[in-house]
PDB file of C-alpha atoms and ligand atoms in Angstrom:
ATOM      1  CA  MET A  28      95.627 113.212 194.669  1.00  0.00           C
ATOM      2  CA  SER A  29      96.682 109.725 194.311  1.00  0.00           C
ATOM      3  CA  GLN A  30      93.041 109.311 194.178  1.00  0.00           C
ATOM      4  CA  LEU A  31      92.943 111.376 190.671  1.00  0.00           C
ATOM      5  CA  LEU A  32      95.755 109.090 189.532  1.00  0.00           C
ATOM      6  CA  PHE A  33      93.414 105.790 190.561  1.00  0.00           C
ATOM      7  CA  GLU A  34      90.366 107.221 188.327  1.00  0.00           C
ATOM      8  CA  HIS A  35      93.034 108.484 185.325  1.00  0.00           C
ATOM      9  CA  ILE A  36      94.405 104.622 185.179  1.00  0.00           C
ATOM     10  CA  HIS A  37      90.751 104.195 184.553  1.00  0.00           C
ATOM     11  CA  GLU A  38      89.190 106.681 182.595  1.00  0.00           C
ATOM     12  CA  ALA A  39      92.287 105.230 179.981  1.00  0.00           C
ATOM     13  CA  LEU A  40      91.751 102.121 180.438  1.00  0.00           C
ATOM     14  CA  GLN A  41      87.806 102.617 180.188  1.00  0.00           C
ATOM     15  CA  PHE A  42      88.396 104.431 176.968  1.00  0.00           C
ATOM     16  CA  ILE A  43      91.356 101.917 175.614  1.00  0.00           C
ATOM     17  CA  ARG A  44      88.594  99.127 175.806  1.00  0.00           C
ATOM     18  CA  THR A  45      86.450 101.329 173.396  1.00  0.00           C
ATOM     19  CA  GLN A  46      89.278 100.200 170.667  1.00  0.00           C
ATOM     20  CA  THR A  47      90.085  96.898 171.186  1.00  0.00           C
ATOM     21  CA  ASP A  48      89.527  93.950 173.286  1.00  0.00           C
ATOM     22  CA  PHE A  49      93.370  92.314 172.579  1.00  0.00           C
ATOM     23  CA  GLN A  50      94.913  91.538 176.293  1.00  0.00           C
ATOM     24  CA  PRO A  51      99.173  91.598 176.340  1.00  0.00           C
ATOM     25  CA  ARG A  52     100.900  89.718 177.800  1.00  0.00           C
ATOM     26  CA  TYR A  53     103.905  91.729 177.611  1.00  0.00           C
ATOM     27  CA  GLY A  54     104.114  95.760 177.631  1.00  0.00           C
ATOM     28  CA  ILE A  55     107.308  95.986 175.930  1.00  0.00           C
ATOM     29  CA  ILE A  56     109.060 100.382 175.491  1.00  0.00           C
ATOM     30  CA  LEU A  57     110.674 101.045 172.288  1.00  0.00           C
ATOM     31  CA  GLY A  58     113.479 103.996 173.147  1.00  0.00           C
ATOM     32  CA  THR A  59     115.176 106.302 170.847  1.00  0.00           C
ATOM     33  CA  GLY A  60     116.158 105.069 168.224  1.00  0.00           C
ATOM     34  CA  LEU A  61     114.579 101.322 168.940  1.00  0.00           C
ATOM     35  CA  SER A  62     110.918 101.793 167.371  1.00  0.00           C
ATOM     36  CA  GLY A  63     111.776  99.201 164.288  1.00  0.00           C
ATOM     37  CA  LEU A  64     110.954  96.852 166.084  1.00  0.00           C
ATOM     38  CA  ALA A  65     107.456  98.088 166.624  1.00  0.00           C
ATOM     39  CA  GLU A  66     106.364  97.661 162.789  1.00  0.00           C
ATOM     40  CA  GLU A  67     107.979  93.118 163.265  1.00  0.00           C
ATOM     41  CA  ILE A  68     103.889  93.424 165.690  1.00  0.00           C
ATOM     42  CA  GLU A  69     101.039  92.207 163.407  1.00  0.00           C
ATOM     43  CA  PRO A  70      98.931  95.216 164.508  1.00  0.00           C
ATOM     44  CA  VAL A  71      95.614  94.194 165.771  1.00  0.00           C
ATOM     45  CA  ALA A  72      96.145  97.885 166.952  1.00  0.00           C
ATOM     46  CA  GLU A  73      96.907 100.889 166.918  1.00  0.00           C
ATOM     47  CA  ILE A  74      95.770 103.759 169.400  1.00  0.00           C
ATOM     48  CA  ASP A  75      97.210 107.691 169.221  1.00  0.00           C
ATOM     49  CA  TYR A  76      98.519 108.818 172.753  1.00  0.00           C
ATOM     50  CA  LYS A  77      96.866 112.207 171.688  1.00  0.00           C
ATOM     51  CA  ASP A  78      93.510 110.514 172.075  1.00  0.00           C
ATOM     52  CA  ILE A  79      94.448 108.621 174.829  1.00  0.00           C
ATOM     53  CA  PRO A  80      92.654 110.524 178.463  1.00  0.00           C
ATOM     54  CA  HIS A  81      95.717 112.176 180.926  1.00  0.00           C
ATOM     55  CA  PHE A  82      98.359 110.761 178.162  1.00  0.00           C
ATOM     56  CA  PRO A  83     101.163 113.068 178.267  1.00  0.00           C
ATOM     57  CA  VAL A  84     102.169 113.397 174.028  1.00  0.00           C
ATOM     58  CA  SER A  85     105.565 112.823 172.912  1.00  0.00           C
ATOM     59  CA  THR A  86     107.258 115.344 171.789  1.00  0.00           C
ATOM     60  CA  VAL A  87     111.337 114.207 170.946  1.00  0.00           C
ATOM     61  CA  GLN A  88     112.289 113.707 167.835  1.00  0.00           C
ATOM     62  CA  SER A  89     112.117 110.100 166.649  1.00  0.00           C
ATOM     63  CA  HIS A  90     109.865 109.063 169.722  1.00  0.00           C
ATOM     64  CA  LYS A  91     106.735 108.200 167.689  1.00  0.00           C
ATOM     65  CA  GLY A  92     103.237 108.188 170.076  1.00  0.00           C
ATOM     66  CA  LYS A  93     101.197 105.413 170.253  1.00  0.00           C
ATOM     67  CA  LEU A  94      99.955 102.230 171.443  1.00  0.00           C
ATOM     68  CA  VAL A  95     101.044  99.451 169.045  1.00  0.00           C
ATOM     69  CA  PHE A  96      98.637  96.059 169.687  1.00  0.00           C
ATOM     70  CA  GLY A  97      99.183  92.625 168.722  1.00  0.00           C
ATOM     71  CA  LYS A  98     101.404  89.346 168.022  1.00  0.00           C
ATOM     72  CA  LEU A  99     104.842  89.713 168.420  1.00  0.00           C
ATOM     73  CA  GLY A 100     107.023  86.090 168.124  1.00  0.00           C
ATOM     74  CA  GLY A 101     103.942  84.093 168.794  1.00  0.00           C
ATOM     75  CA  GLN A 102     103.530  86.129 172.031  1.00  0.00           C
ATOM     76  CA  PRO A 103     100.357  89.151 172.298  1.00  0.00           C
ATOM     77  CA  VAL A 104     101.881  92.746 172.956  1.00  0.00           C
ATOM     78  CA  VAL A 105     101.147  96.138 173.311  1.00  0.00           C
ATOM     79  CA  ALA A 106     104.533  98.496 172.943  1.00  0.00           C
ATOM     80  CA  MET A 107     104.908 102.301 173.685  1.00  0.00           C
ATOM     81  CA  ALA A 108     106.442 103.632 169.906  1.00  0.00           C
ATOM     82  CA  GLY A 109     107.210 106.459 171.875  1.00  0.00           C
ATOM     83  CA  ARG A 110     108.556 107.452 175.431  1.00  0.00           C
ATOM     84  CA  PHE A 111     108.239 110.669 177.899  1.00  0.00           C
ATOM     85  CA  HIS A 112     111.309 111.751 179.253  1.00  0.00           C
ATOM     86  CA  TYR A 113     111.908 114.284 182.537  1.00  0.00           C
ATOM     87  CA  TYR A 114     114.228 116.398 180.443  1.00  0.00           C
ATOM     88  CA  GLU A 115     111.182 117.064 177.761  1.00  0.00           C
ATOM     89  CA  GLY A 116     109.399 119.287 180.973  1.00  0.00           C
ATOM     90  CA  TYR A 117     106.517 116.650 182.303  1.00  0.00           C
ATOM     91  CA  SER A 118     106.170 114.983 185.786  1.00  0.00           C
ATOM     92  CA  ALA A 119     108.261 111.641 186.720  1.00  0.00           C
ATOM     93  CA  GLN A 120     103.956 110.963 187.494  1.00  0.00           C
ATOM     94  CA  GLN A 121     103.208 112.004 184.086  1.00  0.00           C
ATOM     95  CA  ILE A 122     106.092 109.992 182.322  1.00  0.00           C
ATOM     96  CA  THR A 123     105.092 107.095 184.372  1.00  0.00           C
ATOM     97  CA  PHE A 124     101.505 107.716 183.680  1.00  0.00           C
ATOM     98  CA  PRO A 125     101.317 104.687 180.599  1.00  0.00           C
ATOM     99  CA  VAL A 126     103.257 101.910 182.446  1.00  0.00           C
ATOM    100  CA  ARG A 127     100.449 102.369 185.158  1.00  0.00           C
ATOM    101  CA  VAL A 128      97.454 101.726 181.936  1.00  0.00           C
ATOM    102  CA  LEU A 129      99.549  98.888 180.997  1.00  0.00           C
ATOM    103  CA  LYS A 130      99.569  97.252 184.009  1.00  0.00           C
ATOM    104  CA  TYR A 131      95.658  97.712 184.792  1.00  0.00           C
ATOM    105  CA  LEU A 132      95.597  96.414 181.010  1.00  0.00           C
ATOM    106  CA  GLY A 133      96.805  93.363 182.301  1.00  0.00           C
ATOM    107  CA  ILE A 134     100.843  92.895 181.300  1.00  0.00           C
ATOM    108  CA  GLU A 135     102.754  90.377 182.730  1.00  0.00           C
ATOM    109  CA  ARG A 136     105.858  92.121 182.602  1.00  0.00           C
ATOM    110  CA  LEU A 137     107.310  95.197 181.254  1.00  0.00           C
ATOM    111  CA  ILE A 138     110.264  94.836 178.862  1.00  0.00           C
ATOM    112  CA  ILE A 139     111.948  98.483 178.713  1.00  0.00           C
ATOM    113  CA  SER A 140     114.622  99.673 176.556  1.00  0.00           C
ATOM    114  CA  ASN A 141     117.134 102.756 175.584  1.00  0.00           C
ATOM    115  CA  ALA A 142     119.515 103.697 174.288  1.00  0.00           C
ATOM    116  CA  ALA A 143     122.888 104.930 176.880  1.00  0.00           C
ATOM    117  CA  GLY A 144     126.202 106.522 176.889  1.00  0.00           C
ATOM    118  CA  SER A 145     129.093 104.058 178.165  1.00  0.00           C
ATOM    119  CA  THR A 146     130.818 104.412 181.620  1.00  0.00           C
ATOM    120  CA  ASN A 147     132.830 101.101 181.044  1.00  0.00           C
ATOM    121  CA  ALA A 148     135.926 100.294 179.595  1.00  0.00           C
ATOM    122  CA  ASN A 149     134.261  96.883 178.291  1.00  0.00           C
ATOM    123  CA  ILE A 150     131.177  98.391 176.707  1.00  0.00           C
ATOM    124  CA  GLU A 151     131.218  99.883 172.425  1.00  0.00           C
ATOM    125  CA  ALA A 152     128.964 101.453 171.033  1.00  0.00           C
ATOM    126  CA  GLY A 153     126.647  99.214 169.503  1.00  0.00           C
ATOM    127  CA  ASP A 154     126.723  96.749 172.427  1.00  0.00           C
ATOM    128  CA  ILE A 155     123.530  95.815 174.449  1.00  0.00           C
ATOM    129  CA  VAL A 156     123.339  95.577 178.001  1.00  0.00           C
ATOM    130  CA  PHE A 157     120.737  94.565 180.174  1.00  0.00           C
ATOM    131  CA  ILE A 158     120.368  96.221 183.439  1.00  0.00           C
ATOM    132  CA  ARG A 159     120.504  94.479 186.392  1.00  0.00           C
ATOM    133  CA  ASP A 160     120.069  97.122 188.984  1.00  0.00           C
ATOM    134  CA  HIS A 161     120.199 101.027 189.095  1.00  0.00           C
ATOM    135  CA  ILE A 162     120.779 104.611 190.709  1.00  0.00           C
ATOM    136  CA  ASN A 163     118.967 106.885 190.446  1.00  0.00           C
ATOM    137  CA  LEU A 164     120.186 110.146 190.274  1.00  0.00           C
ATOM    138  CA  GLN A 165     116.939 112.075 189.128  1.00  0.00           C
ATOM    139  CA  PRO A 166     115.500 115.262 190.687  1.00  0.00           C
ATOM    140  CA  GLU A 167     112.334 113.765 190.554  1.00  0.00           C
ATOM    141  CA  ASN A 168     110.548 110.823 192.086  1.00  0.00           C
ATOM    142  CA  PRO A 169     107.370 109.159 190.398  1.00  0.00           C
ATOM    143  CA  LEU A 170     106.157 107.591 194.047  1.00  0.00           C
ATOM    144  CA  ARG A 171     106.386 111.019 195.841  1.00  0.00           C
ATOM    145  CA  GLY A 172     103.241 112.738 196.690  1.00  0.00           C
ATOM    146  CA  PRO A 173     100.691 110.421 199.051  1.00  0.00           C
ATOM    147  CA  ASN A 174     100.576 107.149 198.479  1.00  0.00           C
ATOM    148  CA  ASP A 175      97.339 105.266 196.674  1.00  0.00           C
ATOM    149  CA  GLU A 176      97.826 101.172 198.420  1.00  0.00           C
ATOM    150  CA  ARG A 177      95.517 100.316 195.537  1.00  0.00           C
ATOM    151  CA  LEU A 178      98.543 101.211 193.624  1.00  0.00           C
ATOM    152  CA  GLY A 179     101.228  99.884 195.502  1.00  0.00           C
ATOM    153  CA  PRO A 180     103.273 100.482 199.319  1.00  0.00           C
ATOM    154  CA  ARG A 181     104.983 103.015 200.315  1.00  0.00           C
ATOM    155  CA  PHE A 182     107.918 102.339 200.777  1.00  0.00           C
ATOM    156  CA  PRO A 183     108.115  99.160 198.080  1.00  0.00           C
ATOM    157  CA  ASP A 184     112.438  97.459 198.482  1.00  0.00           C
ATOM    158  CA  MET A 185     114.547  97.478 195.163  1.00  0.00           C
ATOM    159  CA  LYS A 186     115.928  94.464 196.029  1.00  0.00           C
ATOM    160  CA  TYR A 187     114.823  92.225 193.973  1.00  0.00           C
ATOM    161  CA  THR A 188     113.486  95.253 191.294  1.00  0.00           C
ATOM    162  CA  TYR A 189     115.491  93.370 187.934  1.00  0.00           C
ATOM    163  CA  ASP A 190     115.349  89.368 187.664  1.00  0.00           C
ATOM    164  CA  ARG A 191     118.904  87.753 186.716  1.00  0.00           C
ATOM    165  CA  ALA A 192     117.654  84.846 186.191  1.00  0.00           C
ATOM    166  CA  LEU A 193     116.008  86.585 182.710  1.00  0.00           C
ATOM    167  CA  ASN A 194     118.952  88.525 182.113  1.00  0.00           C
ATOM    168  CA  ALA A 195     121.200  85.501 181.596  1.00  0.00           C
ATOM    169  CA  LYS A 196     118.583  84.033 179.004  1.00  0.00           C
ATOM    170  CA  GLY A 197     118.505  87.246 177.545  1.00  0.00           C
ATOM    171  CA  LEU A 198     122.863  86.851 177.086  1.00  0.00           C
ATOM    172  CA  GLU A 199     121.777  83.081 176.136  1.00  0.00           C
ATOM    173  CA  ILE A 200     120.147  84.760 173.159  1.00  0.00           C
ATOM    174  CA  ALA A 201     122.483  87.106 173.010  1.00  0.00           C
ATOM    175  CA  ARG A 202     125.477  84.893 173.082  1.00  0.00           C
ATOM    176  CA  ARG A 203     123.861  82.927 170.168  1.00  0.00           C
ATOM    177  CA  HIS A 204     123.079  84.940 167.810  1.00  0.00           C
ATOM    178  CA  GLY A 205     126.858  86.760 167.849  1.00  0.00           C
ATOM    179  CA  ILE A 206     125.695  90.194 169.441  1.00  0.00           C
ATOM    180  CA  ARG A 207     127.968  91.043 172.146  1.00  0.00           C
ATOM    181  CA  ALA A 208     126.344  91.580 175.091  1.00  0.00           C
ATOM    182  CA  HIS A 209     126.518  92.697 179.295  1.00  0.00           C
ATOM    183  CA  GLU A 210     125.007  92.929 182.382  1.00  0.00           C
ATOM    184  CA  GLY A 211     125.032  96.609 184.158  1.00  0.00           C
ATOM    185  CA  VAL A 212     124.535  99.006 186.239  1.00  0.00           C
ATOM    186  CA  TYR A 213     122.135 102.060 184.637  1.00  0.00           C
ATOM    187  CA  LEU A 214     122.453 105.801 185.696  1.00  0.00           C
ATOM    188  CA  GLY A 215     119.109 107.904 185.749  1.00  0.00           C
ATOM    189  CA  LEU A 216     119.826 111.688 185.312  1.00  0.00           C
ATOM    190  CA  GLN A 217     117.869 113.558 184.222  1.00  0.00           C
ATOM    191  CA  GLY A 218     119.482 115.502 181.038  1.00  0.00           C
ATOM    192  CA  PRO A 219     119.136 116.976 178.328  1.00  0.00           C
ATOM    193  CA  ASN A 220     122.741 118.300 178.553  1.00  0.00           C
ATOM    194  CA  LEU A 221     125.032 115.263 177.388  1.00  0.00           C
ATOM    195  CA  GLU A 222     127.353 115.129 180.273  1.00  0.00           C
ATOM    196  CA  THR A 223     131.065 116.751 180.956  1.00  0.00           C
ATOM    197  CA  PRO A 224     134.108 113.973 180.790  1.00  0.00           C
ATOM    198  CA  ALA A 225     134.643 115.002 185.257  1.00  0.00           C
ATOM    199  CA  GLU A 226     130.993 113.300 185.228  1.00  0.00           C
ATOM    200  CA  TYR A 227     131.432 110.849 183.192  1.00  0.00           C
ATOM    201  CA  ASN A 228     134.466 109.640 184.955  1.00  0.00           C
ATOM    202  CA  PHE A 229     131.979 110.008 188.487  1.00  0.00           C
ATOM    203  CA  PHE A 230     129.727 108.324 187.418  1.00  0.00           C
ATOM    204  CA  HIS A 231     132.480 105.549 186.152  1.00  0.00           C
ATOM    205  CA  ILE A 232     133.818 105.477 190.043  1.00  0.00           C
ATOM    206  CA  ILE A 233     130.527 105.038 191.231  1.00  0.00           C
ATOM    207  CA  GLY A 234     129.835 101.656 189.778  1.00  0.00           C
ATOM    208  CA  ALA A 235     127.906 102.906 186.461  1.00  0.00           C
ATOM    209  CA  ASP A 236     128.032 101.131 183.355  1.00  0.00           C
ATOM    210  CA  LEU A 237     125.603 102.835 181.390  1.00  0.00           C
ATOM    211  CA  VAL A 238     124.173 106.692 181.910  1.00  0.00           C
ATOM    212  CA  GLY A 239     120.977 107.678 180.068  1.00  0.00           C
ATOM    213  CA  MET A 240     117.986 110.270 180.674  1.00  0.00           C
ATOM    214  CA  SER A 241     115.459 107.668 180.834  1.00  0.00           C
ATOM    215  CA  THR A 242     114.059 104.326 182.612  1.00  0.00           C
ATOM    216  CA  VAL A 243     114.896 105.096 186.350  1.00  0.00           C
ATOM    217  CA  PRO A 244     111.240 106.845 186.519  1.00  0.00           C
ATOM    218  CA  GLU A 245     109.317 103.272 184.468  1.00  0.00           C
ATOM    219  CA  VAL A 246     111.284 101.353 186.825  1.00  0.00           C
ATOM    220  CA  LEU A 247     110.179 102.798 190.214  1.00  0.00           C
ATOM    221  CA  VAL A 248     106.690 102.365 188.983  1.00  0.00           C
ATOM    222  CA  ALA A 249     107.053  99.111 187.691  1.00  0.00           C
ATOM    223  CA  ARG A 250     108.175  97.563 191.302  1.00  0.00           C
ATOM    224  CA  HIS A 251     105.903 100.271 193.026  1.00  0.00           C
ATOM    225  CA  MET A 252     102.914  97.543 191.631  1.00  0.00           C
ATOM    226  CA  GLU A 253     105.137  94.419 191.331  1.00  0.00           C
ATOM    227  CA  LEU A 254     105.096  94.733 187.357  1.00  0.00           C
ATOM    228  CA  PRO A 255     108.088  92.782 186.719  1.00  0.00           C
ATOM    229  CA  LEU A 256     110.476  93.540 183.971  1.00  0.00           C
ATOM    230  CA  LEU A 257     113.298  92.859 181.782  1.00  0.00           C
ATOM    231  CA  VAL A 258     115.928  96.625 180.566  1.00  0.00           C
ATOM    232  CA  MET A 259     117.881  95.953 178.076  1.00  0.00           C
ATOM    233  CA  SER A 260     120.390  99.194 176.501  1.00  0.00           C
ATOM    234  CA  VAL A 261     122.128  99.433 173.296  1.00  0.00           C
ATOM    235  CA  ALA A 262     125.848 101.313 174.454  1.00  0.00           C
ATOM    236  CA  THR A 263     125.089 104.518 172.109  1.00  0.00           C
ATOM    237  CA  ASN A 264     128.666 105.925 172.953  1.00  0.00           C
ATOM    238  CA  LYS A 265     131.451 105.922 174.205  1.00  0.00           C
ATOM    239  CA  CYS A 266     132.268 107.500 177.922  1.00  0.00           C
ATOM    240  CA  TYR A 267     134.932 105.615 179.791  1.00  0.00           C
ATOM    241  CA  PRO A 268     137.902 106.168 179.387  1.00  0.00           C
ATOM    242  CA  ILE A 269     137.967 110.074 179.400  1.00  0.00           C
ATOM    243  CA  GLU A 270     140.349 109.928 176.256  1.00  0.00           C
ATOM    244  CA  GLU A 271     137.980 108.080 174.372  1.00  0.00           C
ATOM    245  CA  ILE A 272     134.375 110.556 175.186  1.00  0.00           C
ATOM    246  CA  ARG A 273     133.979 112.130 171.826  1.00  0.00           C
ATOM    247  CA  GLU A 274     131.675 115.366 170.709  1.00  0.00           C
ATOM    248  CA  THR A 275     127.849 113.414 170.800  1.00  0.00           C
ATOM    249  CA  THR A 276     125.133 114.214 168.876  1.00  0.00           C
ATOM    250  CA  VAL A 277     121.388 113.348 169.437  1.00  0.00           C
ATOM    251  CA  GLU A 278     121.560 112.155 165.733  1.00  0.00           C
ATOM    252  CA  GLU A 279     124.830 110.456 166.377  1.00  0.00           C
ATOM    253  CA  VAL A 280     122.802 108.853 169.227  1.00  0.00           C
ATOM    254  CA  ILE A 281     120.035 108.256 167.342  1.00  0.00           C
ATOM    255  CA  ALA A 282     122.001 106.512 163.940  1.00  0.00           C
ATOM    256  CA  VAL A 283     124.254 104.285 166.330  1.00  0.00           C
ATOM    257  CA  ALA A 284     120.464 102.591 168.260  1.00  0.00           C
ATOM    258  CA  GLN A 285     119.345 102.445 165.111  1.00  0.00           C
ATOM    259  CA  SER A 286     121.963 100.148 163.678  1.00  0.00           C
ATOM    260  CA  ALA A 287     122.004  98.584 166.726  1.00  0.00           C
ATOM    261  CA  GLU A 288     118.213  98.046 166.533  1.00  0.00           C
ATOM    262  CA  PRO A 289     118.447  94.628 164.553  1.00  0.00           C
ATOM    263  CA  LYS A 290     120.502  92.732 167.555  1.00  0.00           C
ATOM    264  CA  MET A 291     117.645  94.192 169.994  1.00  0.00           C
ATOM    265  CA  ARG A 292     114.886  93.088 168.074  1.00  0.00           C
ATOM    266  CA  GLN A 293     116.395  89.180 167.752  1.00  0.00           C
ATOM    267  CA  ILE A 294     116.921  89.321 171.993  1.00  0.00           C
ATOM    268  CA  VAL A 295     113.348  90.622 172.528  1.00  0.00           C
ATOM    269  CA  MET A 296     112.159  87.564 169.628  1.00  0.00           C
ATOM    270  CA  GLY A 297     114.497  84.986 170.793  1.00  0.00           C
ATOM    271  CA  LEU A 298     113.134  85.933 175.043  1.00  0.00           C
ATOM    272  CA  LEU A 299     109.150  86.050 173.441  1.00  0.00           C
ATOM    273  CA  GLU A 300     109.216  82.956 170.855  1.00  0.00           C
ATOM    274  CA  GLU A 301     111.601  80.835 173.788  1.00  0.00           C
ATOM    275  CA  ILE A 302     111.212  81.774 177.112  1.00  0.00           C
ATOM    276  CA  LEU A 303     108.555  84.304 178.678  1.00  0.00           C
TER     277      LEU A 303
HETATM  278  N1  HPA B   9     124.436 110.687 178.701  1.00  0.00           N
HETATM  279  C1  HPA B   9     123.397 111.026 178.527  1.00  0.00           C
HETATM  280  N2  HPA B   9     122.649 110.268 178.318  1.00  0.00           N
HETATM  281  C2  HPA B   9     122.492 109.721 177.154  1.00  0.00           C
HETATM  282  C3  HPA B   9     124.014 109.528 176.792  1.00  0.00           C
HETATM  283  C4  HPA B   9     125.097 109.590 177.449  1.00  0.00           C
HETATM  284  O1  HPA B   9     126.354 110.182 177.346  1.00  0.00           O
HETATM  285  N3  HPA B   9     124.239 108.216 175.184  1.00  0.00           N
HETATM  286  C5  HPA B   9     122.570 108.592 174.995  1.00  0.00           C
HETATM  287  N4  HPA B   9     121.784 108.637 176.062  1.00  0.00           N
END
């Protein structure tokens, strides 16, 4: 099985290399409502997921499904316009397959974005949050099963998963642009339902600042392969304190994420131009 994963990564890689020899330094995963950043990229090549061997195909509204190669903020990047979620029915290993392929394409760092609910009274809808740690409550783990030592260790350590110094630089860029931003803990759930008030309260109590349905599998796989990462969330709905919870639709989540997308764009561009 793991042998097969290694072969599949290389088949995907070989196909991509028939399409472009562009060498990205950074990979970017664009989350719900946040795919606008892809339009800032001066595209050198675009590859539909459906053409890449072993790539899953995105089913969610607002998610496109292609890799976009080109320059962003003066840096060579590859963006995933469209990501995969466990609730769509894929295995955790399928969701994270593209991250493995990006690593083998030679990226030096992965930037992950997502939309999430806020379980911290100080984090308002529309705020940006740099993730400093996570709590994994998803039921499946992409590293489960036989481990291929060529990809990474059996028992990856998680202490230095998130780069606090890079978060500090991101916060500094946000401050300079007058953007409300925080550092926080992301709690990953399988979804697809949003949470009950009692659940939001519980997640607040156990230390979560944000809750969402993505990101943790990709982070685990990036960590497995020693791929440095940065995670930025857009808080799309306030879920704490309980009195502030409102009924929320996916359309509202997407609308808030889209309206915060220019802030995300400014920060990512700033990081690429100045720091990375
Ligand atoms: N819960 C889980 N995932 C989410 C939420 C939420 O409230 N908002 C955006 N993604």
